[in-house]
mmCIF file of C-alpha atoms in Angstrom:
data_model
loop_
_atom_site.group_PDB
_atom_site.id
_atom_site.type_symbol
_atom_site.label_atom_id
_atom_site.label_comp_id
_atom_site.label_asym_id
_atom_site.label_seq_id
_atom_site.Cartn_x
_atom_site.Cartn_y
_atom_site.Cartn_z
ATOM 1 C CA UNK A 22 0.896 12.570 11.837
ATOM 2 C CA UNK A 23 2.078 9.702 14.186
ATOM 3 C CA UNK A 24 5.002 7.764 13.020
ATOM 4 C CA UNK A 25 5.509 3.909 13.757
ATOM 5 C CA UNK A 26 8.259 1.218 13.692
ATOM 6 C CA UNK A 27 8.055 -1.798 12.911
ATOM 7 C CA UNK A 28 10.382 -4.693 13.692
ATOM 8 C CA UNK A 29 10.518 -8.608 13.454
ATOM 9 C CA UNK A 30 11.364 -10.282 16.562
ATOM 10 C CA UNK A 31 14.666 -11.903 15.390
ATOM 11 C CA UNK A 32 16.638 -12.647 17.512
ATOM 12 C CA UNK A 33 18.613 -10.760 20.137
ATOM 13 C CA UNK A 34 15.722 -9.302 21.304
ATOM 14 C CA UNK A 35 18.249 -6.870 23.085
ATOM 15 C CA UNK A 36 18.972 -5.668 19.462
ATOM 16 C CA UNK A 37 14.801 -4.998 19.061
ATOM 17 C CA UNK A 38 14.645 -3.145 22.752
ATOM 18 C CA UNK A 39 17.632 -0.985 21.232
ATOM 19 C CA UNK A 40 15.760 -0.013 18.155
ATOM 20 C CA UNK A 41 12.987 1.124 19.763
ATOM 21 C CA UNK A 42 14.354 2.945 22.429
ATOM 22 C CA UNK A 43 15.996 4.681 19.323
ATOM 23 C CA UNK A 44 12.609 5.291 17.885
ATOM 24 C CA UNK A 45 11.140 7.051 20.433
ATOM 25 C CA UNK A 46 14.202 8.820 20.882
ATOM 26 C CA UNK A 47 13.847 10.501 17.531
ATOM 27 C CA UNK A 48 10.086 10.686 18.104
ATOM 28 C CA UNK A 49 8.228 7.680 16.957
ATOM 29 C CA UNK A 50 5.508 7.554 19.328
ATOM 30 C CA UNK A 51 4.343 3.757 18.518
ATOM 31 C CA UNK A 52 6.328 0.374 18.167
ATOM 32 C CA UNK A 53 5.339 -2.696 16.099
ATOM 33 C CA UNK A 54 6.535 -6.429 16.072
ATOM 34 C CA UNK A 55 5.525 -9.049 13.622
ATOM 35 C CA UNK A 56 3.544 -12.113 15.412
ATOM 36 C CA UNK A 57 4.265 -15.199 14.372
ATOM 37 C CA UNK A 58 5.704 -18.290 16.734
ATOM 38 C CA UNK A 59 7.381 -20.445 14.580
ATOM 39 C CA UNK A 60 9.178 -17.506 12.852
ATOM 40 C CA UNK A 61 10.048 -15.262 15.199
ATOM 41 C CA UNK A 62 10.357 -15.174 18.874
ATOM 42 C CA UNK A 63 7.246 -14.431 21.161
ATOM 43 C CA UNK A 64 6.787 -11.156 20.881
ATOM 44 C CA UNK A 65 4.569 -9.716 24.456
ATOM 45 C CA UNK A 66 7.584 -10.851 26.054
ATOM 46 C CA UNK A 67 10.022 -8.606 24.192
ATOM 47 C CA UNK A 68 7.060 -5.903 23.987
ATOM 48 C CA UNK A 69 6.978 -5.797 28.478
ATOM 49 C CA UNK A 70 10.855 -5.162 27.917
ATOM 50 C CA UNK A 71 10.394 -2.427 25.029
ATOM 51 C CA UNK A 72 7.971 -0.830 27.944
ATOM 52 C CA UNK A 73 9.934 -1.059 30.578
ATOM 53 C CA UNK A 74 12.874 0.576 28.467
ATOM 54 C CA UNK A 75 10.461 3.095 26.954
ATOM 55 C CA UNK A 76 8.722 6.320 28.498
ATOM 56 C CA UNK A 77 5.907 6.592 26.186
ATOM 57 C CA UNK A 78 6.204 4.183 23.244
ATOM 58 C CA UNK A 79 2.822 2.481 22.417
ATOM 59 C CA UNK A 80 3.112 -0.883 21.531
ATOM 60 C CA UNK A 81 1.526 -3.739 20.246
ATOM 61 C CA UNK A 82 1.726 -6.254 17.381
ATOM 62 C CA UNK A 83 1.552 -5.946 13.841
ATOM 63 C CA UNK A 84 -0.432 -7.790 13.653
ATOM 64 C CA UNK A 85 -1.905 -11.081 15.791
ATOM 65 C CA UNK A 86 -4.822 -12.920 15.211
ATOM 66 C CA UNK A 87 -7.240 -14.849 16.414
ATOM 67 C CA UNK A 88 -6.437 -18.507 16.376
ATOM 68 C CA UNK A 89 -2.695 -18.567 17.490
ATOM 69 C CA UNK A 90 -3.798 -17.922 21.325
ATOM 70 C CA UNK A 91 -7.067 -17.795 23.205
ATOM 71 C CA UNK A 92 -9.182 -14.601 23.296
ATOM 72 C CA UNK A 93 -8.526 -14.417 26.731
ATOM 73 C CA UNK A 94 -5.072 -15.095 27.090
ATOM 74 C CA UNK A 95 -4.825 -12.615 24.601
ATOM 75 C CA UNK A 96 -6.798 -9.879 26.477
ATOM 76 C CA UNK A 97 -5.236 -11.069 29.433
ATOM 77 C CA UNK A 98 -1.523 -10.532 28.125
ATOM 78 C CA UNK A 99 -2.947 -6.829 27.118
ATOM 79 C CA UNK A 100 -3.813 -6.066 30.085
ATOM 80 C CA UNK A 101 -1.301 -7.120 32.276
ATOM 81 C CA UNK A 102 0.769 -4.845 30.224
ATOM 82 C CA UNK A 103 -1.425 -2.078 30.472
ATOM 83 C CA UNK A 104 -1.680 -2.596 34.380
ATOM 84 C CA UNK A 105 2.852 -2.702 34.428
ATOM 85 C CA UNK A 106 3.466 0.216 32.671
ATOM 86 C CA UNK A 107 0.154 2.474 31.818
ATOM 87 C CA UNK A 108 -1.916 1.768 28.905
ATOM 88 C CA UNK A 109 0.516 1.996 26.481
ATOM 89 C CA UNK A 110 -0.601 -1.046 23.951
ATOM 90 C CA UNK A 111 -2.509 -1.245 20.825
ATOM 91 C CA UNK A 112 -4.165 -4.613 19.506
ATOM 92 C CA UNK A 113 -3.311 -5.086 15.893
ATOM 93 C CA UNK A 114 -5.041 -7.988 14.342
ATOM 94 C CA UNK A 115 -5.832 -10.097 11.268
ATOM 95 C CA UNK A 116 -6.994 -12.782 10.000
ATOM 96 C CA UNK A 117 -3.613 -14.421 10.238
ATOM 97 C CA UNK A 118 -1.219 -14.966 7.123
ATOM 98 C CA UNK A 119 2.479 -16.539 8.194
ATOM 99 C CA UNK A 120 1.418 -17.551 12.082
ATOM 100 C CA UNK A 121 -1.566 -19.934 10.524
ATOM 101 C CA UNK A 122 0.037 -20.859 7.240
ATOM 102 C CA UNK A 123 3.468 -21.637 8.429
ATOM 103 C CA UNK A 124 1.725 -24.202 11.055
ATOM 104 C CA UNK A 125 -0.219 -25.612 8.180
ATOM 105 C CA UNK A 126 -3.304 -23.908 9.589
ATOM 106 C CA UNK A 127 -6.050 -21.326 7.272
ATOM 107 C CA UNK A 128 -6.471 -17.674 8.326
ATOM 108 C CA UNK A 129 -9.428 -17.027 10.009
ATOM 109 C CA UNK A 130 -12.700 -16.462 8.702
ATOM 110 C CA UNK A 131 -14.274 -12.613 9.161
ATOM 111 C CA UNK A 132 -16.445 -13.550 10.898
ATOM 112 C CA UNK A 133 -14.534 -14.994 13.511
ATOM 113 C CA UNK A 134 -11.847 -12.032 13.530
ATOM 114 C CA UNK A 135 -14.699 -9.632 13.929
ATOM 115 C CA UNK A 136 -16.351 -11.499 17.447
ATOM 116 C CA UNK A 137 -12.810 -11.540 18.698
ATOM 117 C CA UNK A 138 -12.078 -8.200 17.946
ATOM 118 C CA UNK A 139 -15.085 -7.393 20.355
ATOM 119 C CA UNK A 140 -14.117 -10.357 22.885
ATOM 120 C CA UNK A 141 -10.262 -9.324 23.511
ATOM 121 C CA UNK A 142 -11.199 -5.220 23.696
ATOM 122 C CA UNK A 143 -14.153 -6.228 26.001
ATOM 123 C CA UNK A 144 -12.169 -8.521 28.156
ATOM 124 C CA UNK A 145 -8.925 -5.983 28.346
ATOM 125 C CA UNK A 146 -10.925 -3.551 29.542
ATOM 126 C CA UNK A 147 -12.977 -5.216 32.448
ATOM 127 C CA UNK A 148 -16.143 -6.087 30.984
ATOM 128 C CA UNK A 149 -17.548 -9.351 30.661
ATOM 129 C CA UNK A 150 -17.648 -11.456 27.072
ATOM 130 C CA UNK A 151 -18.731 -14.558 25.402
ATOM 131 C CA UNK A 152 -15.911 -16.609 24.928
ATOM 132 C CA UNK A 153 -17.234 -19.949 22.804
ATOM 133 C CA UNK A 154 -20.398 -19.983 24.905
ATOM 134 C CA UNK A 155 -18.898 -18.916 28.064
ATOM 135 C CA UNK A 156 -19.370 -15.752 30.096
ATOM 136 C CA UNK A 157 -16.187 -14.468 30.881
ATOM 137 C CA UNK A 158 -14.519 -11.413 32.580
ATOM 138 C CA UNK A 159 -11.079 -10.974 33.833
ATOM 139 C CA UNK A 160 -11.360 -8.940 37.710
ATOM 140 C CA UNK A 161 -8.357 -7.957 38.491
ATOM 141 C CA UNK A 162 -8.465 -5.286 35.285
ATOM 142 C CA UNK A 163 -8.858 -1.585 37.088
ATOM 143 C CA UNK A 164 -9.450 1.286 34.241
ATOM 144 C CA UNK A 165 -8.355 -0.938 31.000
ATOM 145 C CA UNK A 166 -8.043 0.483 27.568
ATOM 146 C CA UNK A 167 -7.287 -1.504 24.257
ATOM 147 C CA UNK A 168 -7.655 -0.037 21.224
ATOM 148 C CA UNK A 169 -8.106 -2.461 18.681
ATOM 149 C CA UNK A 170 -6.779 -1.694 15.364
ATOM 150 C CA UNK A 171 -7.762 -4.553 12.235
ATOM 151 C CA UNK A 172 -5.378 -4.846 9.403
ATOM 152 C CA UNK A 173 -7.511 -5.441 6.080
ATOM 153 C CA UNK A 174 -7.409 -5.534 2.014
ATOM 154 C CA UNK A 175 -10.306 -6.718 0.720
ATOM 155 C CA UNK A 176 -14.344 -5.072 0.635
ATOM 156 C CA UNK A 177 -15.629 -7.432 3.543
ATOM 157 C CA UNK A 178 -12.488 -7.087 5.559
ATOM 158 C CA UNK A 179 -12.769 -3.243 4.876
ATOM 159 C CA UNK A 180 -16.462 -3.262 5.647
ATOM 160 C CA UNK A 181 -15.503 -4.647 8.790
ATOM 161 C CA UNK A 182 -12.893 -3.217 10.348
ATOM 162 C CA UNK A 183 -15.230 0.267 9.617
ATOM 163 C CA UNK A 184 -18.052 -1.698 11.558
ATOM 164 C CA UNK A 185 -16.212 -2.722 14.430
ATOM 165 C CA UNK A 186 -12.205 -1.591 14.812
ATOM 166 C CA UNK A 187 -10.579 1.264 16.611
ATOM 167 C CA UNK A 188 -8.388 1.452 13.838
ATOM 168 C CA UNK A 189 -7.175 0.511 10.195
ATOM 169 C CA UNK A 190 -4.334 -0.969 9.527
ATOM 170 C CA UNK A 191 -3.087 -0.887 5.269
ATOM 171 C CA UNK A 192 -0.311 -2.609 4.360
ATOM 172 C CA UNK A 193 0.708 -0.504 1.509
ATOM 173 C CA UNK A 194 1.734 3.237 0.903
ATOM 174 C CA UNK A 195 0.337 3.715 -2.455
ATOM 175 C CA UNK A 196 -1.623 7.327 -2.164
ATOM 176 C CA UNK A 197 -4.694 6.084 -4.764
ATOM 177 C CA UNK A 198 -4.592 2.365 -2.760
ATOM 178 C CA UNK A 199 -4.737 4.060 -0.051
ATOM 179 C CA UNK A 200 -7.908 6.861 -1.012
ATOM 180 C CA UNK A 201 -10.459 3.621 -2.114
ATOM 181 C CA UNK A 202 -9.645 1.867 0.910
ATOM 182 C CA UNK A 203 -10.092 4.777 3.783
ATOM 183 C CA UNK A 204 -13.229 5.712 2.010
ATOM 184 C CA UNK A 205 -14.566 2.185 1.939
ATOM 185 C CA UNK A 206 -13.710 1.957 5.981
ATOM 186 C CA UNK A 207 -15.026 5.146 6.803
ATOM 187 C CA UNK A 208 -18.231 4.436 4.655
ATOM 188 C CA UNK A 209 -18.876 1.208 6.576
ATOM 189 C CA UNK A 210 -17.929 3.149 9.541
ATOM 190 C CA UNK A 211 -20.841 5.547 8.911
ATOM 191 C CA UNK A 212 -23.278 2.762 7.608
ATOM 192 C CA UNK A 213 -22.638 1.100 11.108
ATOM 193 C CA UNK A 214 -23.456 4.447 12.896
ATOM 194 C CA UNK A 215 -20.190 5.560 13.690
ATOM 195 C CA UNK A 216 -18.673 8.895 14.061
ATOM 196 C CA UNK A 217 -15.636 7.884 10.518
ATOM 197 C CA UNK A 218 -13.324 10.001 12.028
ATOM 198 C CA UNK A 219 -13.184 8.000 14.892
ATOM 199 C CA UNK A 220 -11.379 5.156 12.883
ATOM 200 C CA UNK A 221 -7.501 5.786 13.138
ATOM 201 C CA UNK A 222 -6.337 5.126 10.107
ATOM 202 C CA UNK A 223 -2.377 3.288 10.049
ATOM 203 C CA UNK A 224 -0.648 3.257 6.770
ATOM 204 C CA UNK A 225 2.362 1.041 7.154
ATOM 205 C CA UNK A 226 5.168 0.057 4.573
ATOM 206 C CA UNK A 227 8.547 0.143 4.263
ATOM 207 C CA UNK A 228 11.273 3.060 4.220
ATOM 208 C CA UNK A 229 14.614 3.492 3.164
ATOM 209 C CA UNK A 230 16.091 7.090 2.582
ATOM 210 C CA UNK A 231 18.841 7.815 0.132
ATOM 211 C CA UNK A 232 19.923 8.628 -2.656
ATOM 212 C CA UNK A 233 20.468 4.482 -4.389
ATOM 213 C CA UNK A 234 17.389 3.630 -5.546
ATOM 214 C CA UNK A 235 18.073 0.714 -7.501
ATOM 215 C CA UNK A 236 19.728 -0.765 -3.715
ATOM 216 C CA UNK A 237 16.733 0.847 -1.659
ATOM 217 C CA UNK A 238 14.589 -1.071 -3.808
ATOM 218 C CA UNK A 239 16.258 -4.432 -4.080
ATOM 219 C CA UNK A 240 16.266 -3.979 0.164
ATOM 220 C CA UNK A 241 12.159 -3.403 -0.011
ATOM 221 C CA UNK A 242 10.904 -5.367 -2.593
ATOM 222 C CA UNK A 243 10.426 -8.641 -0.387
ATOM 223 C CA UNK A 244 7.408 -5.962 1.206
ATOM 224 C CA UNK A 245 5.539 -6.457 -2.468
ATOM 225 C CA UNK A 246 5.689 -10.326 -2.062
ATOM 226 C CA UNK A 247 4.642 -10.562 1.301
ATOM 227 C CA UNK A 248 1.360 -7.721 0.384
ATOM 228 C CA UNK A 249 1.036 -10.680 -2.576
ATOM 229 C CA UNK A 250 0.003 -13.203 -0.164
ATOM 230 C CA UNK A 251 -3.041 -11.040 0.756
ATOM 231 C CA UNK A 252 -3.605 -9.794 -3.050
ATOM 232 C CA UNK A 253 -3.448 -13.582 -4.109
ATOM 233 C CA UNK A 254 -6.341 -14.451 -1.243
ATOM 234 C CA UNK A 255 -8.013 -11.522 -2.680
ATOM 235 C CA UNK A 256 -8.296 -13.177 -6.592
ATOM 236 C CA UNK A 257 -8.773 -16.291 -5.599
ATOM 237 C CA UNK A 258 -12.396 -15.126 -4.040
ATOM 238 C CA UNK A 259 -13.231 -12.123 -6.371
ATOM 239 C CA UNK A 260 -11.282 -12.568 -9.599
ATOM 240 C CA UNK A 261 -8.460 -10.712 -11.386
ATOM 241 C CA UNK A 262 -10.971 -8.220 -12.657
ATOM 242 C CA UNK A 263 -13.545 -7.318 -10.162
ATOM 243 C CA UNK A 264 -15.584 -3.961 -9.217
ATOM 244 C CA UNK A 265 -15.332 -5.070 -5.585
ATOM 245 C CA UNK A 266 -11.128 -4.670 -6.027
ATOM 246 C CA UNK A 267 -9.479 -2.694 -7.606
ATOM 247 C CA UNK A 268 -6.894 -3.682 -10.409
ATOM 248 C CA UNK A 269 -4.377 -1.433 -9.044
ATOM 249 C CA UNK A 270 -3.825 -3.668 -6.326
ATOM 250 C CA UNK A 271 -4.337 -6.995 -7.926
ATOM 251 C CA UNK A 272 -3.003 -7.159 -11.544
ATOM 252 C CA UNK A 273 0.664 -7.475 -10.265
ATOM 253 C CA UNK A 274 0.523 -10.716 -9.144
ATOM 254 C CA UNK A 275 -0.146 -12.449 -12.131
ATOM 255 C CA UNK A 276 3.869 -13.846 -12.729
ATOM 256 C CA UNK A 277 3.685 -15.138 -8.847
ATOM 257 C CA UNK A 278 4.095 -18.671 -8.372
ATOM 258 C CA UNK A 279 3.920 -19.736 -4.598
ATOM 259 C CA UNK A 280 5.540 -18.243 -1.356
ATOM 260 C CA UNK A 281 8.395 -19.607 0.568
ATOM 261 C CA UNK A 282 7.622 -17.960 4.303
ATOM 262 C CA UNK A 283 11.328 -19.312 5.335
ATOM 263 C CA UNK A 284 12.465 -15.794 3.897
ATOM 264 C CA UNK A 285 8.916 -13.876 5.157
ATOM 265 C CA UNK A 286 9.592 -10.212 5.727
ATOM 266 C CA UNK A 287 13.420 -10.498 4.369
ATOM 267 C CA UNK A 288 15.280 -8.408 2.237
ATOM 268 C CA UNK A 289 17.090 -10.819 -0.319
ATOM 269 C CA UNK A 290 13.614 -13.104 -0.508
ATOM 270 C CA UNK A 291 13.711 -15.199 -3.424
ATOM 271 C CA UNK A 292 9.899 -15.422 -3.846
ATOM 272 C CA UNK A 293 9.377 -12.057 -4.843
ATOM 273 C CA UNK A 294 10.957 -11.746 -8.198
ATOM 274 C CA UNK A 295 7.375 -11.027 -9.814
ATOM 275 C CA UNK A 296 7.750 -8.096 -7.942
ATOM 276 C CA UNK A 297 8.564 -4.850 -10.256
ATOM 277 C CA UNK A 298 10.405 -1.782 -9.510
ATOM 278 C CA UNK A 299 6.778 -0.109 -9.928
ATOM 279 C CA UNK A 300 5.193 -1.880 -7.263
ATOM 280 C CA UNK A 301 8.480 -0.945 -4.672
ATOM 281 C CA UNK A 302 7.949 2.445 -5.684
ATOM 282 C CA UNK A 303 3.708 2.664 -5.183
ATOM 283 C CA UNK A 304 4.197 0.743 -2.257
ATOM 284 C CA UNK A 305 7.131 1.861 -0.210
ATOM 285 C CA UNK A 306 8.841 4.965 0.504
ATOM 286 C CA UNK A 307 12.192 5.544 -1.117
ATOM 287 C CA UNK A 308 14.724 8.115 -2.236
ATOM 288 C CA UNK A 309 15.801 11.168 -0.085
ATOM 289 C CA UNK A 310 14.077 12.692 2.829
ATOM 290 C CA UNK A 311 12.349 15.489 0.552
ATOM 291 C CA UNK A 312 10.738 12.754 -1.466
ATOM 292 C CA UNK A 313 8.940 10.888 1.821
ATOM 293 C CA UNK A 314 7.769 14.024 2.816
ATOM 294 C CA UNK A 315 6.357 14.517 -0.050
ATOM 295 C CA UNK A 316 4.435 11.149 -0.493
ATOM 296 C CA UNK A 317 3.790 11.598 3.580
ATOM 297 C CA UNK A 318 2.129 14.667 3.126
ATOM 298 C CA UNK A 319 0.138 13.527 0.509
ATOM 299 C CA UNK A 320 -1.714 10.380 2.397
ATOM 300 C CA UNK A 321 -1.771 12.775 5.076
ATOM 301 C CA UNK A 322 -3.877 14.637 2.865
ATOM 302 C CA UNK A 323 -5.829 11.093 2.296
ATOM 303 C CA UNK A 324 -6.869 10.912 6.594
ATOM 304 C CA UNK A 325 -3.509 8.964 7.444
ATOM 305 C CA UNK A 326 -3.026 9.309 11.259
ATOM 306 C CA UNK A 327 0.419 7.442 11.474
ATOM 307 C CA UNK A 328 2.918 6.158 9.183
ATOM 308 C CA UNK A 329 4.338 3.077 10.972
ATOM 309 C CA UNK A 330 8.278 2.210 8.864
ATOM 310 C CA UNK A 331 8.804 -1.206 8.221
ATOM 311 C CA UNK A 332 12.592 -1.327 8.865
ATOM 312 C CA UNK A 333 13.587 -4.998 8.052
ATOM 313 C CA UNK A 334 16.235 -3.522 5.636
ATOM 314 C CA UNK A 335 20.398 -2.801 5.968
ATOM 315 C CA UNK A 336 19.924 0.557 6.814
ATOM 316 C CA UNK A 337 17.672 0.439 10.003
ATOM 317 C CA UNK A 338 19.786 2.962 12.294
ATOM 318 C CA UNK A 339 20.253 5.369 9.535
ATOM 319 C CA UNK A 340 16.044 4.923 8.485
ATOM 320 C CA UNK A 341 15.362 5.884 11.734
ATOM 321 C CA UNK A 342 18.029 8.751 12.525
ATOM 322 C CA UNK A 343 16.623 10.203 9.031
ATOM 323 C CA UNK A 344 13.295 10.023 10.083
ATOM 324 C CA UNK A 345 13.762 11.641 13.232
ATOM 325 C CA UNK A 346 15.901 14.861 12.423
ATOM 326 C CA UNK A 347 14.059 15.498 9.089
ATOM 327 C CA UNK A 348 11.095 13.422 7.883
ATOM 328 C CA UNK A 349 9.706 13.459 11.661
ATOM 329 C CA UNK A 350 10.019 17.745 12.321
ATOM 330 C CA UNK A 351 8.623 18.219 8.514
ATOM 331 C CA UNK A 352 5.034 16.069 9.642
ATOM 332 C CA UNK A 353 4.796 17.581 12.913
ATOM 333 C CA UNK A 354 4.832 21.620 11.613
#
């Protein structure tokens, strides 16, 4: 199993670099930033400085989408990374949740996501695309690759990031969450004539060893209001009881009343007191080391490639030592 941090792009970015040369150092091999303007700062330029202070480190957001920036500008930024320092990024990529909504915008449809999935890998790589009716291809790309890896919830998103993405991105670490929705992207994979395996699947939530859970949770339960903001989407299209989703996922939501983004992604966030100590628990990874291996091993079990560790918490040094002198060597044997 591959392991993953992810980190906003508060600022100083200085203090972001630092964290992820820290990752790799205890053997993370990929690093994440949000992607959103207005909240955080931009984050390909932080990610060519995590690069250039990285050997290895993969990076990419987690996740963009496709209406902030232009598909090429997008591919373009990709690959001028790639062609700096090695092809070292991943594309993560959504429909859009804080980046649209904070600037009053909607997410974007499927359908749209899914032709720019195609577009930016295309164009990152050298070949030509359709970009809103115009052939396009970037020359100066020599030996490109982008893997393109869609973050999803829902059966259509599901069905389509089997279809058409490199990868799968779920937002959630609970193991019977996590079983329906790899088998529902690696069916669509297989519908689509695909090789399922081929799908890297990326389980991401947040972490927080020790021994306090009633603090660890309280740090990581802002996680279960921002998953809301998908789950919410989710009802609002299929219903709170519907074969197409299951309840586990949707029935917590019904005390949530809106979503203040101001606090998006922070510990302390006030719009997340529907949020139980059950949910934390299915969704996150808490308690001592022995007890993330444990849940680890088990989505392992389920076809997760990499756990990526949302660290927006107080403990993000000590998440991230932990990781890498016991949680890290216990995946790896």
């Amino acid at each position: 199993m591959d392991f993953g941090l992810v980190l906003q792009t508060d600022p100083p970015a200085s203090r972001v670099i630092d964290l992820m040369r820290r990752a790799e150092r205890n053997g993370f091999t990929h690093g994440w930033t949000f992607d959103s303007a207005v909240l955080w700062q931009e984050p390909f330029v932080i990610h060519s400085r995590i690069l250039a202070g990285t050997t290895g480190l993969k990076v990419g957001p987690m996740v963009t989408n496709p209406a902030t920036r232009t598909w090429e500008v997008t591919a373009s930024t990709f690959a001028t990374l790639n062609d700096m320092f090695g092809n070292r990024t991943v594309c993560g990529i959504g429909r859009g949740d804080s980046a649209m909504r904070v600037a009053g915008r909607r997410p974007s449809t499927l359908a749209r996501l899914g032709e720019a999935i195609d577009v930016i890998r295309d164009l990152a790589e050298g070949r030509e695309a359709e970009v809103d009716g115009q052939p396009l291809r970037i020359p100066w790309v020599r030996d490109g690759r982008l893997p393109v890896w869609m973050a999803a919830y829902g059966p259509k998103a599901l069905a389509l990031a089997g279809r058409k993405a490199d990868g799968f991105i779920l937002q959630l670490a609970d193991p019977y969450l996590t079983e329906w929705m790899v088998k529902a992207v690696r069916a669509a994979a297989a519908e689509a004539g695909r090789d399922p395996a081929s799908v890297t699947v990326c389980v991401a939530a947040p972490a927080y060893v020790g021994d306090d859970l009633a603090h660890a949770r309280d740090q990581c339960r802002w996680f279960g209001g921002m998953v809301g903001n998908h789950v919410a989407d989710l009802v609002a299209r299929y219903g709170e009881h519907s074969d197409l989703v299951p309840e586990a996922l949707t029935s917590y939501i019904k005390e949530r009343h809106g979503y203040d983004y101001s606090h998006h992604g922070r510990a302390g966030n006030p719009s997340t007191d529907f949020v139980t100590d059950e949910i934390v628990d299915r969704f996150c990874l808490l308690g001592p080391a022995e007890a993330h291996i444990e849940k680890l091993e088990a989505l392992r079990g389920l076809g997760v490639d990499q756990f990526a560790v949302y660290d927006m918490h107080d403990a993000q040094e000590a998440t991230i030592d932990a990781y890498g002198a016991e949680v890290i060597p216990a995946l790896s044997r």
